[in-house]
């Protein structure tokens, strides 16, 4: 039986447990895409909370790759110092620092969710495999060969910068209706060239991106891929295609498949409920042996998470909104499951957690002095 608090090794990254914080957009940058104090506080808190892996939100590989003008980016060397601060902070609290690199495709140039609609300032025309708009969003421009080549190169260059910043896990975003997912699904990809049509054509972009990113990073840096295992819409991308793709990508250097679902079309019909995406993760784990698989989606209770691993449906659990509600979910889970001897708690916090049981401890986190705030 795989224990939730058993370490997991992904190449040179050793996670202290099987709990990860999924990438969650914060929409809190200026138009330059530089990380802010909000990102530092948000990510550091979740690392202190005990997760084995913490993944920075969808990070634009180019300015036009962002979902909103307020998304974080890593498309230039000027972004590296800010990301280095984030990576150091997460690592200092015992978590493996990860980052998701992404291109929003036709879902780009929108406003922050709490504003709604399209970007009113700093907007741009999105790109996509075909000139088909997501319902209510901008009309995209279909990418030509030169544009596709730039996308692949942008992913590789961003991955190199991520390594320079200190990230030990890099996840390529291929889910939730963003650019790579748009190429995968026949609902959004209606090309009749080598980048569309059959399974081989529609999966060509993700295979080329994986190859380019793997070649751009050291062998000991772990590489993941987030996929929507189904579009939840007739005629769309399927679980069976996801399994076939994952079986192939293992040989191209993917170490972890992060299995989510949906996001491609507004008319999707998702049977939402506790653990509703776990069957997709289980299908990939069975159909792509040797590839580590993460389950995500309405996994909220410690015993529920442990059962997913015990039943062999996944190798690790990624949590999203549950950690927004409770940054210390891993520590609370350890207490609930009688595993306090398997978690690390900073000595600054031991007075609160020590009474719940023996902990593995952790060297005091002091970090670096904060830079002077601008006037």
mmCIF file of C-alpha atoms in Angstrom:
data_model
loop_
_atom_site.group_PDB
_atom_site.id
_atom_site.type_symbol
_atom_site.label_atom_id
_atom_site.label_comp_id
_atom_site.label_asym_id
_atom_site.label_seq_id
_atom_site.Cartn_x
_atom_site.Cartn_y
_atom_site.Cartn_z
ATOM 1 C CA UNK A 1 0.000 0.000 0.000
ATOM 2 C CA UNK A 2 1.336 3.416 -0.977
ATOM 3 C CA UNK A 3 1.192 5.801 1.963
ATOM 4 C CA UNK A 4 0.235 9.450 1.419
ATOM 5 C CA UNK A 5 3.325 10.417 3.419
ATOM 6 C CA UNK A 6 5.757 8.159 1.605
ATOM 7 C CA UNK A 7 8.434 9.991 -0.442
ATOM 8 C CA UNK A 8 8.186 10.035 -4.226
ATOM 9 C CA UNK A 9 11.205 10.351 -6.512
ATOM 10 C CA UNK A 10 10.813 12.011 -9.909
ATOM 11 C CA UNK A 11 14.273 11.959 -11.494
ATOM 12 C CA UNK A 12 16.424 14.186 -9.254
ATOM 13 C CA UNK A 13 13.450 15.610 -7.346
ATOM 14 C CA UNK A 14 12.614 13.782 -4.123
ATOM 15 C CA UNK A 15 9.198 14.777 -2.776
ATOM 16 C CA UNK A 16 8.881 14.333 0.979
ATOM 17 C CA UNK A 17 5.316 13.029 0.527
ATOM 18 C CA UNK A 18 2.697 12.321 -2.157
ATOM 19 C CA UNK A 19 0.858 15.647 -1.709
ATOM 20 C CA UNK A 20 1.288 18.506 -4.155
ATOM 21 C CA UNK A 21 -0.194 21.973 -4.511
ATOM 22 C CA UNK A 22 -1.584 22.287 -8.026
ATOM 23 C CA UNK A 23 -0.871 25.413 -10.080
ATOM 24 C CA UNK A 24 -3.549 28.046 -9.443
ATOM 25 C CA UNK A 25 -3.586 31.371 -11.274
ATOM 26 C CA UNK A 26 -3.513 34.391 -8.981
ATOM 27 C CA UNK A 27 -3.909 37.108 -11.656
ATOM 28 C CA UNK A 28 -1.808 39.429 -9.513
ATOM 29 C CA UNK A 29 1.030 40.745 -11.726
ATOM 30 C CA UNK A 30 1.470 43.968 -13.557
ATOM 31 C CA UNK A 31 1.526 43.826 -17.363
ATOM 32 C CA UNK A 32 5.247 42.995 -17.193
ATOM 33 C CA UNK A 33 4.440 39.532 -15.802
ATOM 34 C CA UNK A 34 6.936 39.812 -12.944
ATOM 35 C CA UNK A 35 6.189 37.818 -9.750
ATOM 36 C CA UNK A 36 5.067 39.920 -6.803
ATOM 37 C CA UNK A 37 5.046 39.803 -2.997
ATOM 38 C CA UNK A 38 1.628 38.143 -3.256
ATOM 39 C CA UNK A 39 3.105 35.177 -5.129
ATOM 40 C CA UNK A 40 5.908 34.864 -2.595
ATOM 41 C CA UNK A 41 3.542 34.843 0.385
ATOM 42 C CA UNK A 42 1.047 32.518 -1.320
ATOM 43 C CA UNK A 43 3.589 29.877 -2.366
ATOM 44 C CA UNK A 44 5.791 30.028 0.726
ATOM 45 C CA UNK A 45 2.764 29.486 2.977
ATOM 46 C CA UNK A 46 1.812 26.317 1.149
ATOM 47 C CA UNK A 47 5.359 24.988 1.313
ATOM 48 C CA UNK A 48 5.423 25.627 5.067
ATOM 49 C CA UNK A 49 2.082 23.819 5.192
ATOM 50 C CA UNK A 50 3.825 20.537 4.430
ATOM 51 C CA UNK A 51 3.244 19.758 0.744
ATOM 52 C CA UNK A 52 5.931 17.743 -1.015
ATOM 53 C CA UNK A 53 5.573 19.693 -4.265
ATOM 54 C CA UNK A 54 4.339 23.244 -4.826
ATOM 55 C CA UNK A 55 3.741 24.334 -8.430
ATOM 56 C CA UNK A 56 3.687 27.958 -9.541
ATOM 57 C CA UNK A 57 0.617 28.943 -11.542
ATOM 58 C CA UNK A 58 0.336 28.802 -15.354
ATOM 59 C CA UNK A 59 3.289 30.938 -16.425
ATOM 60 C CA UNK A 60 3.278 32.561 -19.832
ATOM 61 C CA UNK A 61 5.970 31.416 -22.262
ATOM 62 C CA UNK A 62 5.409 34.678 -24.169
ATOM 63 C CA UNK A 63 3.394 37.857 -23.538
ATOM 64 C CA UNK A 64 0.596 36.632 -25.812
ATOM 65 C CA UNK A 65 0.552 33.251 -24.058
ATOM 66 C CA UNK A 66 -1.040 34.676 -20.903
ATOM 67 C CA UNK A 67 -4.679 34.185 -19.972
ATOM 68 C CA UNK A 68 -4.884 37.754 -18.652
ATOM 69 C CA UNK A 69 -2.486 40.721 -18.713
ATOM 70 C CA UNK A 70 -2.062 40.094 -14.965
ATOM 71 C CA UNK A 71 -0.601 36.595 -15.352
ATOM 72 C CA UNK A 72 2.928 35.768 -14.285
ATOM 73 C CA UNK A 73 5.461 35.188 -17.065
ATOM 74 C CA UNK A 74 8.930 33.812 -17.700
ATOM 75 C CA UNK A 75 9.482 34.893 -21.286
ATOM 76 C CA UNK A 76 12.648 36.905 -20.610
ATOM 77 C CA UNK A 77 15.742 36.770 -18.431
ATOM 78 C CA UNK A 78 14.369 39.780 -16.526
ATOM 79 C CA UNK A 79 11.830 37.415 -14.962
ATOM 80 C CA UNK A 80 14.436 35.021 -13.547
ATOM 81 C CA UNK A 81 15.355 36.905 -10.323
ATOM 82 C CA UNK A 82 11.748 37.090 -9.154
ATOM 83 C CA UNK A 83 11.179 33.425 -9.868
ATOM 84 C CA UNK A 84 14.422 32.578 -8.095
ATOM 85 C CA UNK A 85 12.981 34.170 -4.954
ATOM 86 C CA UNK A 86 9.885 31.999 -5.244
ATOM 87 C CA UNK A 87 11.898 28.806 -5.807
ATOM 88 C CA UNK A 88 14.248 29.532 -2.887
ATOM 89 C CA UNK A 89 11.350 30.244 -0.546
ATOM 90 C CA UNK A 90 9.566 26.997 -1.386
ATOM 91 C CA UNK A 91 12.735 24.927 -1.141
ATOM 92 C CA UNK A 92 13.690 26.517 2.174
ATOM 93 C CA UNK A 93 10.428 25.204 3.632
ATOM 94 C CA UNK A 94 11.093 21.659 2.426
ATOM 95 C CA UNK A 95 8.955 21.540 -0.732
ATOM 96 C CA UNK A 96 10.212 20.754 -4.220
ATOM 97 C CA UNK A 97 9.709 23.987 -6.180
ATOM 98 C CA UNK A 98 7.791 23.469 -9.412
ATOM 99 C CA UNK A 99 6.397 25.650 -12.167
ATOM 100 C CA UNK A 100 3.773 25.173 -14.858
ATOM 101 C CA UNK A 101 4.672 26.714 -18.219
ATOM 102 C CA UNK A 102 1.758 27.523 -20.471
ATOM 103 C CA UNK A 103 0.210 29.097 -23.552
ATOM 104 C CA UNK A 104 -3.452 30.075 -23.343
ATOM 105 C CA UNK A 105 -4.100 30.043 -27.106
ATOM 106 C CA UNK A 106 -7.638 31.154 -27.937
ATOM 107 C CA UNK A 107 -8.497 31.630 -24.235
ATOM 108 C CA UNK A 108 -5.955 34.463 -23.910
ATOM 109 C CA UNK A 109 -6.461 38.207 -23.431
ATOM 110 C CA UNK A 110 -9.318 37.973 -20.954
ATOM 111 C CA UNK A 111 -9.862 40.039 -17.813
ATOM 112 C CA UNK A 112 -9.237 38.857 -14.266
ATOM 113 C CA UNK A 113 -12.068 36.486 -13.222
ATOM 114 C CA UNK A 114 -13.421 38.873 -10.624
ATOM 115 C CA UNK A 115 -13.691 41.545 -13.352
ATOM 116 C CA UNK A 116 -14.995 39.265 -16.099
ATOM 117 C CA UNK A 117 -15.089 39.523 -19.854
ATOM 118 C CA UNK A 118 -12.254 40.473 -22.187
ATOM 119 C CA UNK A 119 -9.108 42.399 -21.257
ATOM 120 C CA UNK A 120 -9.905 46.109 -21.399
ATOM 121 C CA UNK A 121 -6.269 47.217 -21.245
ATOM 122 C CA UNK A 122 -3.085 45.640 -22.596
ATOM 123 C CA UNK A 123 -5.138 43.149 -24.663
ATOM 124 C CA UNK A 124 -4.117 41.344 -27.863
ATOM 125 C CA UNK A 125 -5.453 38.978 -30.516
ATOM 126 C CA UNK A 126 -5.028 35.354 -29.441
ATOM 127 C CA UNK A 127 -3.739 32.512 -31.606
ATOM 128 C CA UNK A 128 -5.077 28.985 -31.982
ATOM 129 C CA UNK A 129 -4.804 25.908 -34.196
ATOM 130 C CA UNK A 130 -7.881 27.079 -36.127
ATOM 131 C CA UNK A 131 -9.710 30.419 -36.287
ATOM 132 C CA UNK A 132 -12.448 29.174 -33.970
ATOM 133 C CA UNK A 133 -13.285 31.311 -30.944
ATOM 134 C CA UNK A 134 -14.055 29.965 -27.501
ATOM 135 C CA UNK A 135 -17.628 30.983 -26.728
ATOM 136 C CA UNK A 136 -17.723 34.714 -25.865
ATOM 137 C CA UNK A 137 -13.996 35.333 -26.250
ATOM 138 C CA UNK A 138 -11.767 36.923 -28.907
ATOM 139 C CA UNK A 139 -11.615 35.590 -32.455
ATOM 140 C CA UNK A 140 -8.194 33.911 -32.686
ATOM 141 C CA UNK A 141 -5.772 33.862 -35.579
ATOM 142 C CA UNK A 142 -4.824 30.407 -36.852
ATOM 143 C CA UNK A 143 -1.139 29.693 -36.331
ATOM 144 C CA UNK A 144 1.032 29.167 -39.398
ATOM 145 C CA UNK A 145 4.187 27.044 -39.496
ATOM 146 C CA UNK A 146 6.343 29.932 -38.316
ATOM 147 C CA UNK A 147 3.987 30.632 -35.429
ATOM 148 C CA UNK A 148 3.976 26.999 -34.342
ATOM 149 C CA UNK A 149 7.764 26.889 -34.449
ATOM 150 C CA UNK A 150 7.851 29.990 -32.218
ATOM 151 C CA UNK A 151 5.504 28.369 -29.691
ATOM 152 C CA UNK A 152 7.761 25.309 -29.437
ATOM 153 C CA UNK A 153 10.865 27.484 -29.090
ATOM 154 C CA UNK A 154 9.148 29.639 -26.440
ATOM 155 C CA UNK A 155 8.340 26.582 -24.313
ATOM 156 C CA UNK A 156 11.953 25.397 -24.510
ATOM 157 C CA UNK A 157 13.412 28.826 -23.691
ATOM 158 C CA UNK A 158 11.032 29.264 -20.760
ATOM 159 C CA UNK A 159 12.004 25.843 -19.418
ATOM 160 C CA UNK A 160 15.687 26.824 -19.531
ATOM 161 C CA UNK A 161 14.922 29.982 -17.560
ATOM 162 C CA UNK A 162 12.907 27.957 -15.060
ATOM 163 C CA UNK A 163 15.937 25.776 -14.374
ATOM 164 C CA UNK A 164 18.107 28.880 -14.010
ATOM 165 C CA UNK A 165 15.633 30.183 -11.431
ATOM 166 C CA UNK A 166 15.943 26.996 -9.369
ATOM 167 C CA UNK A 167 12.799 25.042 -10.186
ATOM 168 C CA UNK A 168 13.229 21.262 -9.904
ATOM 169 C CA UNK A 169 9.944 20.235 -11.504
ATOM 170 C CA UNK A 170 8.538 21.698 -14.718
ATOM 171 C CA UNK A 171 5.006 20.997 -15.865
ATOM 172 C CA UNK A 172 3.817 21.650 -19.409
ATOM 173 C CA UNK A 173 0.189 22.790 -19.458
ATOM 174 C CA UNK A 174 -1.752 20.698 -21.955
ATOM 175 C CA UNK A 175 -5.187 20.880 -20.325
ATOM 176 C CA UNK A 176 -8.210 23.080 -19.622
ATOM 177 C CA UNK A 177 -8.754 24.301 -23.154
ATOM 178 C CA UNK A 178 -5.445 26.114 -23.545
ATOM 179 C CA UNK A 179 -3.273 25.976 -26.656
ATOM 180 C CA UNK A 180 -1.860 22.438 -26.474
ATOM 181 C CA UNK A 181 -5.292 21.079 -25.544
ATOM 182 C CA UNK A 182 -6.778 23.050 -28.453
ATOM 183 C CA UNK A 183 -4.475 21.170 -30.822
ATOM 184 C CA UNK A 184 -5.410 17.821 -29.248
ATOM 185 C CA UNK A 185 -9.173 18.131 -29.609
ATOM 186 C CA UNK A 186 -11.033 17.864 -32.933
ATOM 187 C CA UNK A 187 -13.556 20.348 -31.520
ATOM 188 C CA UNK A 188 -10.966 23.139 -31.730
ATOM 189 C CA UNK A 189 -8.447 21.763 -34.230
ATOM 190 C CA UNK A 190 -9.864 21.630 -37.749
ATOM 191 C CA UNK A 191 -6.546 21.798 -39.593
ATOM 192 C CA UNK A 192 -5.902 19.609 -42.617
ATOM 193 C CA UNK A 193 -2.102 19.816 -42.512
ATOM 194 C CA UNK A 194 0.438 17.891 -40.432
ATOM 195 C CA UNK A 195 -0.717 19.578 -37.215
ATOM 196 C CA UNK A 196 -4.314 18.370 -37.351
ATOM 197 C CA UNK A 197 -6.633 15.695 -38.629
ATOM 198 C CA UNK A 198 -5.880 12.295 -37.157
ATOM 199 C CA UNK A 199 -4.471 11.411 -33.729
ATOM 200 C CA UNK A 200 -0.868 11.696 -34.922
ATOM 201 C CA UNK A 201 -1.448 15.166 -36.357
ATOM 202 C CA UNK A 202 -3.402 16.529 -33.403
ATOM 203 C CA UNK A 203 -0.820 15.240 -30.903
ATOM 204 C CA UNK A 204 2.154 16.487 -32.904
ATOM 205 C CA UNK A 205 2.447 19.812 -31.065
ATOM 206 C CA UNK A 206 2.546 18.289 -27.601
ATOM 207 C CA UNK A 207 5.124 15.733 -28.735
ATOM 208 C CA UNK A 208 7.326 18.472 -30.233
ATOM 209 C CA UNK A 209 6.988 20.647 -27.139
ATOM 210 C CA UNK A 210 7.908 17.733 -24.866
ATOM 211 C CA UNK A 211 10.938 16.907 -27.000
ATOM 212 C CA UNK A 212 12.102 20.532 -27.038
ATOM 213 C CA UNK A 213 11.621 21.063 -23.307
ATOM 214 C CA UNK A 214 13.269 17.778 -22.352
ATOM 215 C CA UNK A 215 16.276 18.674 -24.511
ATOM 216 C CA UNK A 216 16.474 22.127 -22.916
ATOM 217 C CA UNK A 217 16.665 21.007 -19.280
ATOM 218 C CA UNK A 218 19.106 18.839 -17.314
ATOM 219 C CA UNK A 219 18.464 15.113 -16.976
ATOM 220 C CA UNK A 220 17.846 15.426 -13.227
ATOM 221 C CA UNK A 221 15.009 17.976 -13.577
ATOM 222 C CA UNK A 222 11.599 16.289 -13.517
ATOM 223 C CA UNK A 223 9.128 16.969 -16.318
ATOM 224 C CA UNK A 224 5.365 16.731 -15.997
ATOM 225 C CA UNK A 225 2.407 17.238 -18.317
ATOM 226 C CA UNK A 226 -1.099 18.294 -17.299
ATOM 227 C CA UNK A 227 -3.817 16.864 -19.537
ATOM 228 C CA UNK A 228 -7.592 17.003 -19.633
ATOM 229 C CA UNK A 229 -8.379 13.317 -20.056
ATOM 230 C CA UNK A 230 -11.753 14.147 -21.644
ATOM 231 C CA UNK A 231 -13.548 17.202 -23.030
ATOM 232 C CA UNK A 232 -16.873 16.066 -21.532
ATOM 233 C CA UNK A 233 -18.370 16.923 -24.937
ATOM 234 C CA UNK A 234 -19.434 14.789 -27.888
ATOM 235 C CA UNK A 235 -16.812 14.508 -30.612
ATOM 236 C CA UNK A 236 -14.012 15.794 -28.412
ATOM 237 C CA UNK A 237 -10.765 14.495 -26.933
ATOM 238 C CA UNK A 238 -11.227 11.198 -25.087
ATOM 239 C CA UNK A 239 -9.809 9.245 -22.166
ATOM 240 C CA UNK A 240 -8.671 6.521 -24.556
ATOM 241 C CA UNK A 241 -6.663 9.067 -26.555
ATOM 242 C CA UNK A 242 -5.163 10.419 -23.328
ATOM 243 C CA UNK A 243 -3.971 6.946 -22.351
ATOM 244 C CA UNK A 244 -2.441 6.359 -25.789
ATOM 245 C CA UNK A 245 -0.682 9.731 -25.712
ATOM 246 C CA UNK A 246 0.717 9.185 -22.208
ATOM 247 C CA UNK A 247 2.060 5.774 -23.160
ATOM 248 C CA UNK A 248 3.975 7.418 -25.975
ATOM 249 C CA UNK A 249 5.177 10.458 -24.035
ATOM 250 C CA UNK A 250 6.786 8.338 -21.305
ATOM 251 C CA UNK A 251 9.413 7.462 -23.885
ATOM 252 C CA UNK A 252 9.946 11.132 -24.707
ATOM 253 C CA UNK A 253 10.881 12.069 -21.163
ATOM 254 C CA UNK A 254 7.663 12.820 -19.275
ATOM 255 C CA UNK A 255 7.944 11.730 -15.635
ATOM 256 C CA UNK A 256 4.493 12.640 -14.288
ATOM 257 C CA UNK A 257 1.075 12.823 -15.933
ATOM 258 C CA UNK A 258 -1.182 15.275 -14.084
ATOM 259 C CA UNK A 259 -4.690 14.182 -15.062
ATOM 260 C CA UNK A 260 -7.469 16.768 -15.002
ATOM 261 C CA UNK A 261 -10.404 17.245 -17.415
ATOM 262 C CA UNK A 262 -12.569 19.674 -19.360
ATOM 263 C CA UNK A 263 -12.133 23.352 -20.139
ATOM 264 C CA UNK A 264 -12.152 23.189 -23.935
ATOM 265 C CA UNK A 265 -15.734 24.245 -24.679
ATOM 266 C CA UNK A 266 -18.397 26.099 -22.752
ATOM 267 C CA UNK A 267 -21.066 23.461 -23.508
ATOM 268 C CA UNK A 268 -19.177 20.713 -21.646
ATOM 269 C CA UNK A 269 -21.270 18.595 -19.293
ATOM 270 C CA UNK A 270 -19.165 17.565 -16.307
ATOM 271 C CA UNK A 271 -20.543 15.122 -13.704
ATOM 272 C CA UNK A 272 -18.918 16.987 -10.829
ATOM 273 C CA UNK A 273 -18.613 15.151 -7.540
ATOM 274 C CA UNK A 274 -15.936 14.014 -5.068
ATOM 275 C CA UNK A 275 -12.961 12.603 -6.953
ATOM 276 C CA UNK A 276 -14.758 12.923 -10.306
ATOM 277 C CA UNK A 277 -11.467 12.977 -12.268
ATOM 278 C CA UNK A 278 -9.837 10.040 -10.489
ATOM 279 C CA UNK A 279 -11.090 7.450 -13.039
ATOM 280 C CA UNK A 280 -9.110 9.294 -15.730
ATOM 281 C CA UNK A 281 -5.963 9.130 -13.618
ATOM 282 C CA UNK A 282 -6.565 5.431 -12.937
ATOM 283 C CA UNK A 283 -6.960 4.730 -16.665
ATOM 284 C CA UNK A 284 -3.634 6.414 -17.438
ATOM 285 C CA UNK A 285 -1.860 4.624 -14.587
ATOM 286 C CA UNK A 286 -3.069 1.281 -15.934
ATOM 287 C CA UNK A 287 -2.512 2.052 -19.610
ATOM 288 C CA UNK A 288 0.858 3.803 -19.388
ATOM 289 C CA UNK A 289 2.948 1.636 -17.023
ATOM 290 C CA UNK A 290 6.095 3.203 -15.661
ATOM 291 C CA UNK A 291 4.667 6.721 -15.755
ATOM 292 C CA UNK A 292 3.862 8.368 -12.432
ATOM 293 C CA UNK A 293 0.314 9.755 -12.300
ATOM 294 C CA UNK A 294 -1.214 12.522 -10.212
ATOM 295 C CA UNK A 295 -4.921 12.671 -9.423
ATOM 296 C CA UNK A 296 -6.654 16.016 -8.898
ATOM 297 C CA UNK A 297 -10.185 17.366 -8.569
ATOM 298 C CA UNK A 298 -12.471 17.517 -5.513
ATOM 299 C CA UNK A 299 -10.143 15.422 -3.417
ATOM 300 C CA UNK A 300 -10.674 17.185 -0.128
ATOM 301 C CA UNK A 301 -10.501 14.686 2.750
ATOM 302 C CA UNK A 302 -7.360 12.932 4.061
ATOM 303 C CA UNK A 303 -8.833 9.423 4.003
ATOM 304 C CA UNK A 304 -10.213 10.031 0.511
ATOM 305 C CA UNK A 305 -6.727 10.991 -0.695
ATOM 306 C CA UNK A 306 -5.170 7.964 1.002
ATOM 307 C CA UNK A 307 -7.755 5.651 -0.558
ATOM 308 C CA UNK A 308 -6.914 6.874 -4.082
ATOM 309 C CA UNK A 309 -3.302 5.821 -3.514
ATOM 310 C CA UNK A 310 -4.135 2.613 -1.639
ATOM 311 C CA UNK A 311 -6.388 1.472 -4.470
ATOM 312 C CA UNK A 312 -3.613 2.039 -7.025
ATOM 313 C CA UNK A 313 -5.439 4.764 -8.934
ATOM 314 C CA UNK A 314 -2.610 7.315 -8.741
ATOM 315 C CA UNK A 315 0.901 7.841 -7.386
ATOM 316 C CA UNK A 316 0.281 11.238 -5.826
ATOM 317 C CA UNK A 317 -2.476 13.719 -5.062
ATOM 318 C CA UNK A 318 -2.576 17.321 -6.246
ATOM 319 C CA UNK A 319 -4.772 19.707 -4.293
ATOM 320 C CA UNK A 320 -5.988 23.092 -5.460
ATOM 321 C CA UNK A 321 -8.871 24.915 -3.755
ATOM 322 C CA UNK A 322 -8.548 22.752 -0.659
ATOM 323 C CA UNK A 323 -5.168 24.403 -0.045
ATOM 324 C CA UNK A 324 -6.603 27.870 -0.634
ATOM 325 C CA UNK A 325 -8.977 27.155 2.226
ATOM 326 C CA UNK A 326 -6.293 25.483 4.327
ATOM 327 C CA UNK A 327 -2.591 25.997 3.487
ATOM 328 C CA UNK A 328 -1.801 23.438 6.203
ATOM 329 C CA UNK A 329 -3.908 20.659 4.674
ATOM 330 C CA UNK A 330 -0.934 18.232 4.578
ATOM 331 C CA UNK A 331 -0.241 18.713 8.289
ATOM 332 C CA UNK A 332 -3.907 18.384 9.193
ATOM 333 C CA UNK A 333 -4.064 15.227 7.054
ATOM 334 C CA UNK A 334 -1.050 13.786 8.870
ATOM 335 C CA UNK A 335 -2.751 14.413 12.195
ATOM 336 C CA UNK A 336 -6.009 12.831 10.982
ATOM 337 C CA UNK A 337 -4.229 9.741 9.603
ATOM 338 C CA UNK A 338 -1.823 9.289 12.523
ATOM 339 C CA UNK A 339 1.229 10.207 10.454
ATOM 340 C CA UNK A 340 2.658 13.165 12.367
ATOM 341 C CA UNK A 341 5.967 11.320 12.596
ATOM 342 C CA UNK A 342 6.221 11.561 8.796
ATOM 343 C CA UNK A 343 5.851 15.338 8.410
ATOM 344 C CA UNK A 344 8.196 18.246 8.963
ATOM 345 C CA UNK A 345 7.163 21.298 10.929
ATOM 346 C CA UNK A 346 9.340 24.408 11.247
ATOM 347 C CA UNK A 347 10.528 24.823 14.838
ATOM 348 C CA UNK A 348 8.945 28.276 14.822
ATOM 349 C CA UNK A 349 5.566 26.489 14.613
ATOM 350 C CA UNK A 350 6.333 23.480 16.810
ATOM 351 C CA UNK A 351 4.447 24.935 19.778
ATOM 352 C CA UNK A 352 1.249 24.560 17.720
ATOM 353 C CA UNK A 353 1.857 21.190 16.066
ATOM 354 C CA UNK A 354 4.062 19.340 18.545
ATOM 355 C CA UNK A 355 1.093 18.575 20.784
ATOM 356 C CA UNK A 356 -0.506 16.575 17.945
ATOM 357 C CA UNK A 357 2.336 14.087 17.857
ATOM 358 C CA UNK A 358 6.016 13.691 17.137
ATOM 359 C CA UNK A 359 7.130 15.432 13.937
ATOM 360 C CA UNK A 360 10.218 14.928 11.830
ATOM 361 C CA UNK A 361 11.269 18.521 12.453
ATOM 362 C CA UNK A 362 12.849 20.995 10.064
ATOM 363 C CA UNK A 363 15.724 23.391 10.210
ATOM 364 C CA UNK A 364 14.521 26.893 11.029
ATOM 365 C CA UNK A 365 13.578 28.866 7.940
ATOM 366 C CA UNK A 366 15.085 32.333 7.999
ATOM 367 C CA UNK A 367 15.550 33.175 4.322
ATOM 368 C CA UNK A 368 17.053 36.376 2.991
ATOM 369 C CA UNK A 369 16.285 39.948 4.065
ATOM 370 C CA UNK A 370 13.475 41.429 2.049
ATOM 371 C CA UNK A 371 14.478 44.198 -0.367
ATOM 372 C CA UNK A 372 13.501 47.720 0.595
ATOM 373 C CA UNK A 373 9.969 48.520 -0.504
ATOM 374 C CA UNK A 374 9.515 51.181 -3.144
ATOM 375 C CA UNK A 375 8.295 54.509 -1.841
#
